[in-house]
Amino acid sequence: MLAATPFDPQYFSEVLCLRISDDLTEHGWSQQNFFLTEELTISLAAECHLLNDDGGMKLAGVGRGSGQTVRPTIRGDQIAWLKAGQSIACDRYLQIMENLRIALNRTLFLGLDEYESHFAFYAPGASYLKHLDRFRDDDSRIVSVVIYLNPEWLQEQGGALRLHPEGMATQDIVPLASRLVLFLSAQMLHEVLPATRDRLSIAGWFRRRP
Ligand code: OGA
Ligand code: MN
């Protein structure tokens, strides 16, 4: 059994949710450390490694639908979408995000209907150039969420998530295990800098139903 986390309904922390909501309202992003238990983070990282080793991931595309193209110099991560029922760890993670979605709807009134997410694996040197997470022809993504799965990450290993908040200094966030970052998908320009080691994460989006 995996240990309980603060996001189990019976342990859910109203305080954490209010902190995230305040951050998003005030400057468009929020960073929360120690968001998942170490045990769950390790299980998710192991699953991401396994998918990568078994050829279960594919090079991510840029754009959407028939307009999607693979351009590794713009975006170099390998991805695998999470599906309900694929593993105990993924189900546990999806339940935590479902609880967070419901909690954010109570404090932010963003009308978040659903959550989609994928594992992302950046090999050394891979990056994702500056972009917005909202597609030109689809405004369903409201809040972007990234959880990092990399133990003992050092700043000099690169791989930061660089946020470009409007009218403010850029923010570099080190992709350290169990750290959660949220930002407004339509507004926050951001990029993934290349790293000297494998960089694992789950990137996801709270969406409004189109
Ligand atoms: C993305 C993305 C950020 C990160 O997948 O769209 O910007 O830090 N990810 O992995
Ligand atoms: Mn992005």
PDB file of C-alpha atoms and ligand atoms in Angstrom:
ATOM      1  CA  MET A   1       0.000   0.000   0.000  1.00  0.00           C
ATOM      2  CA  LEU A   2       1.182   3.510  -0.769  1.00  0.00           C
ATOM      3  CA  ALA A   3       1.061   5.941   2.137  1.00  0.00           C
ATOM      4  CA  ALA A   4      -1.679   8.533   2.515  1.00  0.00           C
ATOM      5  CA  THR A   5      -0.968  12.054   1.266  1.00  0.00           C
ATOM      6  CA  PRO A   6      -2.366  15.443   2.230  1.00  0.00           C
ATOM      7  CA  PHE A   7      -4.583  15.249  -0.857  1.00  0.00           C
ATOM      8  CA  ASP A   8      -6.554  12.219   0.274  1.00  0.00           C
ATOM      9  CA  PRO A   9     -10.030  13.585   0.960  1.00  0.00           C
ATOM     10  CA  GLN A  10      -9.754  12.870   4.681  1.00  0.00           C
ATOM     11  CA  TYR A  11      -6.351  14.604   4.936  1.00  0.00           C
ATOM     12  CA  PHE A  12      -6.941  17.326   2.400  1.00  0.00           C
ATOM     13  CA  SER A  13      -5.358  20.620   3.354  1.00  0.00           C
ATOM     14  CA  GLU A  14      -7.558  23.615   2.682  1.00  0.00           C
ATOM     15  CA  VAL A  15      -4.540  25.781   3.487  1.00  0.00           C
ATOM     16  CA  LEU A  16      -2.445  24.391   0.631  1.00  0.00           C
ATOM     17  CA  CYS A  17      -5.249  24.966  -1.840  1.00  0.00           C
ATOM     18  CA  LEU A  18      -5.724  28.559  -0.676  1.00  0.00           C
ATOM     19  CA  ARG A  19      -1.984  29.156  -1.061  1.00  0.00           C
ATOM     20  CA  ILE A  20      -2.065  27.858  -4.649  1.00  0.00           C
ATOM     21  CA  SER A  21      -5.143  29.952  -5.451  1.00  0.00           C
ATOM     22  CA  ASP A  22      -3.600  33.120  -3.985  1.00  0.00           C
ATOM     23  CA  ASP A  23      -0.345  32.566  -5.925  1.00  0.00           C
ATOM     24  CA  LEU A  24      -2.184  32.022  -9.235  1.00  0.00           C
ATOM     25  CA  THR A  25      -4.333  35.108  -8.700  1.00  0.00           C
ATOM     26  CA  GLU A  26      -1.441  37.327  -7.615  1.00  0.00           C
ATOM     27  CA  HIS A  27       1.264  36.411 -10.133  1.00  0.00           C
ATOM     28  CA  GLY A  28       0.053  33.591 -12.363  1.00  0.00           C
ATOM     29  CA  TRP A  29       2.105  30.710 -10.990  1.00  0.00           C
ATOM     30  CA  SER A  30       2.617  28.677  -7.838  1.00  0.00           C
ATOM     31  CA  GLN A  31       5.379  26.373  -6.613  1.00  0.00           C
ATOM     32  CA  GLN A  32       4.718  23.748  -3.913  1.00  0.00           C
ATOM     33  CA  ASN A  33       7.530  21.560  -2.619  1.00  0.00           C
ATOM     34  CA  PHE A  34       6.983  18.083  -1.109  1.00  0.00           C
ATOM     35  CA  PHE A  35       3.631  17.800  -2.858  1.00  0.00           C
ATOM     36  CA  LEU A  36       3.710  13.988  -3.144  1.00  0.00           C
ATOM     37  CA  THR A  37       5.078  11.422  -0.708  1.00  0.00           C
ATOM     38  CA  GLU A  38       8.568  10.174  -1.473  1.00  0.00           C
ATOM     39  CA  GLU A  39       7.124   6.689  -1.976  1.00  0.00           C
ATOM     40  CA  LEU A  40       4.636   7.794  -4.640  1.00  0.00           C
ATOM     41  CA  THR A  41       7.251   9.968  -6.367  1.00  0.00           C
ATOM     42  CA  ILE A  42       9.636   6.999  -6.551  1.00  0.00           C
ATOM     43  CA  SER A  43       6.897   4.723  -7.953  1.00  0.00           C
ATOM     44  CA  LEU A  44       5.987   7.277 -10.637  1.00  0.00           C
ATOM     45  CA  ALA A  45       9.651   7.797 -11.576  1.00  0.00           C
ATOM     46  CA  ALA A  46      10.143   4.004 -11.856  1.00  0.00           C
ATOM     47  CA  GLU A  47       7.108   3.759 -14.145  1.00  0.00           C
ATOM     48  CA  CYS A  48       8.393   6.604 -16.329  1.00  0.00           C
ATOM     49  CA  HIS A  49      11.811   4.909 -16.619  1.00  0.00           C
ATOM     50  CA  LEU A  50      10.176   1.584 -17.477  1.00  0.00           C
ATOM     51  CA  LEU A  51       7.996   3.156 -20.182  1.00  0.00           C
ATOM     52  CA  ASN A  52      11.059   4.818 -21.667  1.00  0.00           C
ATOM     53  CA  ASP A  53      13.136   1.625 -21.577  1.00  0.00           C
ATOM     54  CA  ASP A  54      10.329  -0.469 -23.123  1.00  0.00           C
ATOM     55  CA  GLY A  55       9.681   1.923 -26.011  1.00  0.00           C
ATOM     56  CA  GLY A  56       6.380   3.015 -24.461  1.00  0.00           C
ATOM     57  CA  MET A  57       7.069   6.702 -25.065  1.00  0.00           C
ATOM     58  CA  LYS A  58       7.075   8.686 -28.280  1.00  0.00           C
ATOM     59  CA  LEU A  59       8.658  11.939 -29.311  1.00  0.00           C
ATOM     60  CA  ALA A  60       6.212  14.729 -28.489  1.00  0.00           C
ATOM     61  CA  GLY A  61       4.683  16.875 -31.205  1.00  0.00           C
ATOM     62  CA  VAL A  62       4.178  20.613 -31.543  1.00  0.00           C
ATOM     63  CA  GLY A  63       0.657  21.934 -32.243  1.00  0.00           C
ATOM     64  CA  ARG A  64      -2.581  20.004 -32.273  1.00  0.00           C
ATOM     65  CA  GLY A  65      -4.580  17.516 -34.360  1.00  0.00           C
ATOM     66  CA  SER A  66      -3.687  17.314 -38.047  1.00  0.00           C
ATOM     67  CA  GLY A  67      -1.435  20.371 -37.659  1.00  0.00           C
ATOM     68  CA  GLN A  68       0.855  18.510 -35.264  1.00  0.00           C
ATOM     69  CA  THR A  69       4.502  18.000 -36.265  1.00  0.00           C
ATOM     70  CA  VAL A  70       7.502  16.480 -34.504  1.00  0.00           C
ATOM     71  CA  ARG A  71      10.292  19.071 -34.278  1.00  0.00           C
ATOM     72  CA  PRO A  72      12.896  17.944 -31.745  1.00  0.00           C
ATOM     73  CA  THR A  73      14.830  21.208 -31.968  1.00  0.00           C
ATOM     74  CA  ILE A  74      11.728  23.026 -30.668  1.00  0.00           C
ATOM     75  CA  ARG A  75      10.514  20.287 -28.340  1.00  0.00           C
ATOM     76  CA  GLY A  76      12.702  17.292 -27.421  1.00  0.00           C
ATOM     77  CA  ASP A  77      10.781  15.288 -24.824  1.00  0.00           C
ATOM     78  CA  GLN A  78       9.413  11.751 -25.115  1.00  0.00           C
ATOM     79  CA  ILE A  79       5.899  11.386 -23.710  1.00  0.00           C
ATOM     80  CA  ALA A  80       3.331   8.765 -22.648  1.00  0.00           C
ATOM     81  CA  TRP A  81      -0.214   9.828 -21.696  1.00  0.00           C
ATOM     82  CA  LEU A  82      -1.525   8.617 -18.323  1.00  0.00           C
ATOM     83  CA  LYS A  83      -4.601   6.402 -18.471  1.00  0.00           C
ATOM     84  CA  ALA A  84      -6.845   5.485 -15.559  1.00  0.00           C
ATOM     85  CA  GLY A  85      -6.129   1.914 -14.461  1.00  0.00           C
ATOM     86  CA  GLN A  86      -2.601   1.653 -15.900  1.00  0.00           C
ATOM     87  CA  SER A  87      -0.975   1.275 -12.464  1.00  0.00           C
ATOM     88  CA  ILE A  88      -1.629   1.777  -8.757  1.00  0.00           C
ATOM     89  CA  ALA A  89       0.761   4.739  -8.680  1.00  0.00           C
ATOM     90  CA  CYS A  90      -0.869   6.504 -11.650  1.00  0.00           C
ATOM     91  CA  ASP A  91      -4.364   5.963 -10.227  1.00  0.00           C
ATOM     92  CA  ARG A  92      -3.210   7.348  -6.925  1.00  0.00           C
ATOM     93  CA  TYR A  93      -1.701  10.402  -8.668  1.00  0.00           C
ATOM     94  CA  LEU A  94      -4.846  10.947 -10.781  1.00  0.00           C
ATOM     95  CA  GLN A  95      -6.998  10.792  -7.627  1.00  0.00           C
ATOM     96  CA  ILE A  96      -4.818  13.441  -5.972  1.00  0.00           C
ATOM     97  CA  MET A  97      -5.185  15.693  -9.014  1.00  0.00           C
ATOM     98  CA  GLU A  98      -8.947  15.117  -9.057  1.00  0.00           C
ATOM     99  CA  ASN A  99      -9.131  16.246  -5.434  1.00  0.00           C
ATOM    100  CA  LEU A 100      -7.003  19.290  -6.287  1.00  0.00           C
ATOM    101  CA  ARG A 101      -9.281  20.114  -9.258  1.00  0.00           C
ATOM    102  CA  ILE A 102     -12.365  20.079  -7.022  1.00  0.00           C
ATOM    103  CA  ALA A 103     -10.617  22.152  -4.359  1.00  0.00           C
ATOM    104  CA  LEU A 104      -9.383  24.764  -6.877  1.00  0.00           C
ATOM    105  CA  ASN A 105     -12.905  25.091  -8.276  1.00  0.00           C
ATOM    106  CA  ARG A 106     -14.120  25.991  -4.797  1.00  0.00           C
ATOM    107  CA  THR A 107     -11.568  28.793  -4.366  1.00  0.00           C
ATOM    108  CA  LEU A 108     -10.830  30.048  -7.905  1.00  0.00           C
ATOM    109  CA  PHE A 109     -14.102  29.670  -9.859  1.00  0.00           C
ATOM    110  CA  LEU A 110     -12.216  28.686 -13.015  1.00  0.00           C
ATOM    111  CA  GLY A 111     -14.705  25.955 -13.932  1.00  0.00           C
ATOM    112  CA  LEU A 112     -12.099  23.207 -14.305  1.00  0.00           C
ATOM    113  CA  ASP A 113     -13.905  20.132 -15.707  1.00  0.00           C
ATOM    114  CA  GLU A 114     -11.166  17.585 -16.289  1.00  0.00           C
ATOM    115  CA  TYR A 115      -7.447  16.785 -16.104  1.00  0.00           C
ATOM    116  CA  GLU A 116      -5.171  15.295 -18.760  1.00  0.00           C
ATOM    117  CA  SER A 117      -1.496  14.463 -18.246  1.00  0.00           C
ATOM    118  CA  HIS A 118       1.534  12.681 -19.666  1.00  0.00           C
ATOM    119  CA  PHE A 119       4.872  11.439 -18.430  1.00  0.00           C
ATOM    120  CA  ALA A 120       7.681  13.430 -20.020  1.00  0.00           C
ATOM    121  CA  PHE A 121      11.246  12.209 -20.428  1.00  0.00           C
ATOM    122  CA  TYR A 122      13.935  14.689 -21.526  1.00  0.00           C
ATOM    123  CA  ALA A 123      17.233  12.978 -22.347  1.00  0.00           C
ATOM    124  CA  PRO A 124      20.408  15.029 -21.649  1.00  0.00           C
ATOM    125  CA  GLY A 125      20.457  18.050 -23.995  1.00  0.00           C
ATOM    126  CA  ALA A 126      16.730  17.933 -24.824  1.00  0.00           C
ATOM    127  CA  SER A 127      14.742  21.132 -24.297  1.00  0.00           C
ATOM    128  CA  TYR A 128      11.430  22.809 -25.042  1.00  0.00           C
ATOM    129  CA  LEU A 129      11.700  26.346 -26.417  1.00  0.00           C
ATOM    130  CA  LYS A 130       9.630  29.259 -25.094  1.00  0.00           C
ATOM    131  CA  HIS A 131       5.894  28.630 -25.593  1.00  0.00           C
ATOM    132  CA  LEU A 132       2.352  28.924 -24.245  1.00  0.00           C
ATOM    133  CA  ASP A 133       0.422  25.746 -23.382  1.00  0.00           C
ATOM    134  CA  ARG A 134      -2.769  26.991 -24.998  1.00  0.00           C
ATOM    135  CA  PHE A 135      -3.358  26.067 -28.633  1.00  0.00           C
ATOM    136  CA  ARG A 136      -4.356  28.737 -31.129  1.00  0.00           C
ATOM    137  CA  ASP A 137      -7.648  26.993 -31.980  1.00  0.00           C
ATOM    138  CA  ASP A 138      -8.494  25.462 -28.601  1.00  0.00           C
ATOM    139  CA  ASP A 139      -8.845  27.372 -25.338  1.00  0.00           C
ATOM    140  CA  SER A 140      -9.742  24.382 -23.140  1.00  0.00           C
ATOM    141  CA  ARG A 141      -6.475  24.310 -21.164  1.00  0.00           C
ATOM    142  CA  ILE A 142      -6.803  26.644 -18.171  1.00  0.00           C
ATOM    143  CA  VAL A 143      -4.148  25.659 -15.606  1.00  0.00           C
ATOM    144  CA  SER A 144      -0.868  23.866 -16.426  1.00  0.00           C
ATOM    145  CA  VAL A 145       0.565  21.572 -13.750  1.00  0.00           C
ATOM    146  CA  VAL A 146       3.996  19.925 -13.668  1.00  0.00           C
ATOM    147  CA  ILE A 147       5.237  17.490 -11.025  1.00  0.00           C
ATOM    148  CA  TYR A 148       8.939  16.604 -11.058  1.00  0.00           C
ATOM    149  CA  LEU A 149      10.294  13.104 -10.391  1.00  0.00           C
ATOM    150  CA  ASN A 150      14.069  13.711 -10.111  1.00  0.00           C
ATOM    151  CA  PRO A 151      15.793  13.004  -6.775  1.00  0.00           C
ATOM    152  CA  GLU A 152      18.744  15.157  -5.694  1.00  0.00           C
ATOM    153  CA  TRP A 153      18.717  17.568  -8.613  1.00  0.00           C
ATOM    154  CA  LEU A 154      21.461  20.195  -8.492  1.00  0.00           C
ATOM    155  CA  GLN A 155      21.052  23.636 -10.061  1.00  0.00           C
ATOM    156  CA  GLU A 156      24.250  23.157 -12.113  1.00  0.00           C
ATOM    157  CA  GLN A 157      22.661  20.134 -13.828  1.00  0.00           C
ATOM    158  CA  GLY A 158      20.393  22.562 -15.756  1.00  0.00           C
ATOM    159  CA  GLY A 159      16.919  21.490 -16.793  1.00  0.00           C
ATOM    160  CA  ALA A 160      15.136  24.387 -15.097  1.00  0.00           C
ATOM    161  CA  LEU A 161      11.605  25.360 -15.979  1.00  0.00           C
ATOM    162  CA  ARG A 162      12.025  29.027 -16.904  1.00  0.00           C
ATOM    163  CA  LEU A 163       8.878  31.111 -16.434  1.00  0.00           C
ATOM    164  CA  HIS A 164       8.496  34.485 -18.160  1.00  0.00           C
ATOM    165  CA  PRO A 165       5.797  36.277 -16.138  1.00  0.00           C
ATOM    166  CA  GLU A 166       4.636  39.486 -17.818  1.00  0.00           C
ATOM    167  CA  GLY A 167       6.311  42.569 -16.381  1.00  0.00           C
ATOM    168  CA  MET A 168       8.430  40.575 -13.948  1.00  0.00           C
ATOM    169  CA  ALA A 169      11.865  38.965 -13.856  1.00  0.00           C
ATOM    170  CA  THR A 170      12.124  35.428 -15.247  1.00  0.00           C
ATOM    171  CA  GLN A 171      11.890  32.630 -12.676  1.00  0.00           C
ATOM    172  CA  ASP A 172      13.968  29.459 -12.925  1.00  0.00           C
ATOM    173  CA  ILE A 173      12.513  26.452 -11.138  1.00  0.00           C
ATOM    174  CA  VAL A 174      14.746  23.428 -10.527  1.00  0.00           C
ATOM    175  CA  PRO A 175      12.935  20.131 -11.414  1.00  0.00           C
ATOM    176  CA  LEU A 176      13.414  18.539  -7.999  1.00  0.00           C
ATOM    177  CA  ALA A 177      11.432  15.419  -7.026  1.00  0.00           C
ATOM    178  CA  SER A 178       7.970  16.013  -5.570  1.00  0.00           C
ATOM    179  CA  ARG A 179       7.925  19.718  -6.504  1.00  0.00           C
ATOM    180  CA  LEU A 180       4.647  20.881  -8.071  1.00  0.00           C
ATOM    181  CA  VAL A 181       4.418  23.945 -10.311  1.00  0.00           C
ATOM    182  CA  LEU A 182       1.136  25.390 -11.561  1.00  0.00           C
ATOM    183  CA  PHE A 183       0.589  28.312 -13.926  1.00  0.00           C
ATOM    184  CA  LEU A 184      -2.130  29.865 -16.058  1.00  0.00           C
ATOM    185  CA  SER A 185      -1.938  28.140 -19.456  1.00  0.00           C
ATOM    186  CA  ALA A 186      -3.118  31.085 -21.555  1.00  0.00           C
ATOM    187  CA  GLN A 187      -0.752  33.669 -20.069  1.00  0.00           C
ATOM    188  CA  MET A 188       2.504  32.193 -18.845  1.00  0.00           C
ATOM    189  CA  LEU A 189       5.273  31.960 -21.431  1.00  0.00           C
ATOM    190  CA  HIS A 190       7.745  29.286 -20.325  1.00  0.00           C
ATOM    191  CA  GLU A 191      10.531  26.997 -21.528  1.00  0.00           C
ATOM    192  CA  VAL A 192      12.472  23.915 -20.448  1.00  0.00           C
ATOM    193  CA  LEU A 193      16.253  24.406 -20.432  1.00  0.00           C
ATOM    194  CA  PRO A 194      18.545  21.516 -21.438  1.00  0.00           C
ATOM    195  CA  ALA A 195      20.006  19.366 -18.667  1.00  0.00           C
ATOM    196  CA  THR A 196      23.080  17.187 -18.216  1.00  0.00           C
ATOM    197  CA  ARG A 197      21.029  14.228 -16.915  1.00  0.00           C
ATOM    198  CA  ASP A 198      17.666  12.553 -17.605  1.00  0.00           C
ATOM    199  CA  ARG A 199      14.779  14.813 -16.591  1.00  0.00           C
ATOM    200  CA  LEU A 200      11.489  13.129 -15.636  1.00  0.00           C
ATOM    201  CA  SER A 201       8.130  14.754 -14.945  1.00  0.00           C
ATOM    202  CA  ILE A 202       4.390  14.533 -15.356  1.00  0.00           C
ATOM    203  CA  ALA A 203       2.973  17.509 -17.261  1.00  0.00           C
ATOM    204  CA  GLY A 204      -0.766  18.007 -17.051  1.00  0.00           C
ATOM    205  CA  TRP A 205      -3.582  20.429 -17.689  1.00  0.00           C
ATOM    206  CA  PHE A 206      -6.823  21.256 -15.923  1.00  0.00           C
ATOM    207  CA  ARG A 207      -9.279  21.903 -18.728  1.00  0.00           C
ATOM    208  CA  ARG A 208     -12.700  23.265 -19.374  1.00  0.00           C
ATOM    209  CA  ARG A 209     -14.802  20.970 -21.481  1.00  0.00           C
ATOM    210  CA  PRO A 210     -14.638  22.336 -25.043  1.00  0.00           C
TER     211      PRO A 210
HETATM  212  C1  OGA B   1       5.164  21.257 -21.285  1.00  0.00           C
HETATM  213  C2  OGA B   1       6.102  22.015 -20.421  1.00  0.00           C
HETATM  214  C3  OGA B   1       7.449  22.133 -18.422  1.00  0.00           C
HETATM  215  C4  OGA B   1       8.395  21.302 -17.605  1.00  0.00           C
HETATM  216  O1  OGA B   1       5.187  20.012 -21.254  1.00  0.00           O
HETATM  217  O2  OGA B   1       4.386  21.901 -22.007  1.00  0.00           O
HETATM  218  O3  OGA B   1       6.226  23.178 -20.636  1.00  0.00           O
HETATM  219  O4  OGA B   1       8.998  21.859 -16.689  1.00  0.00           O
HETATM  220  N1  OGA B   1       6.745  21.393 -19.398  1.00  0.00           N
HETATM  221  O5  OGA B   1       8.532  20.107 -17.878  1.00  0.00           O
HETATM  222 MN    MN B   2       4.483  23.943 -21.652  1.00  0.00          MN
END
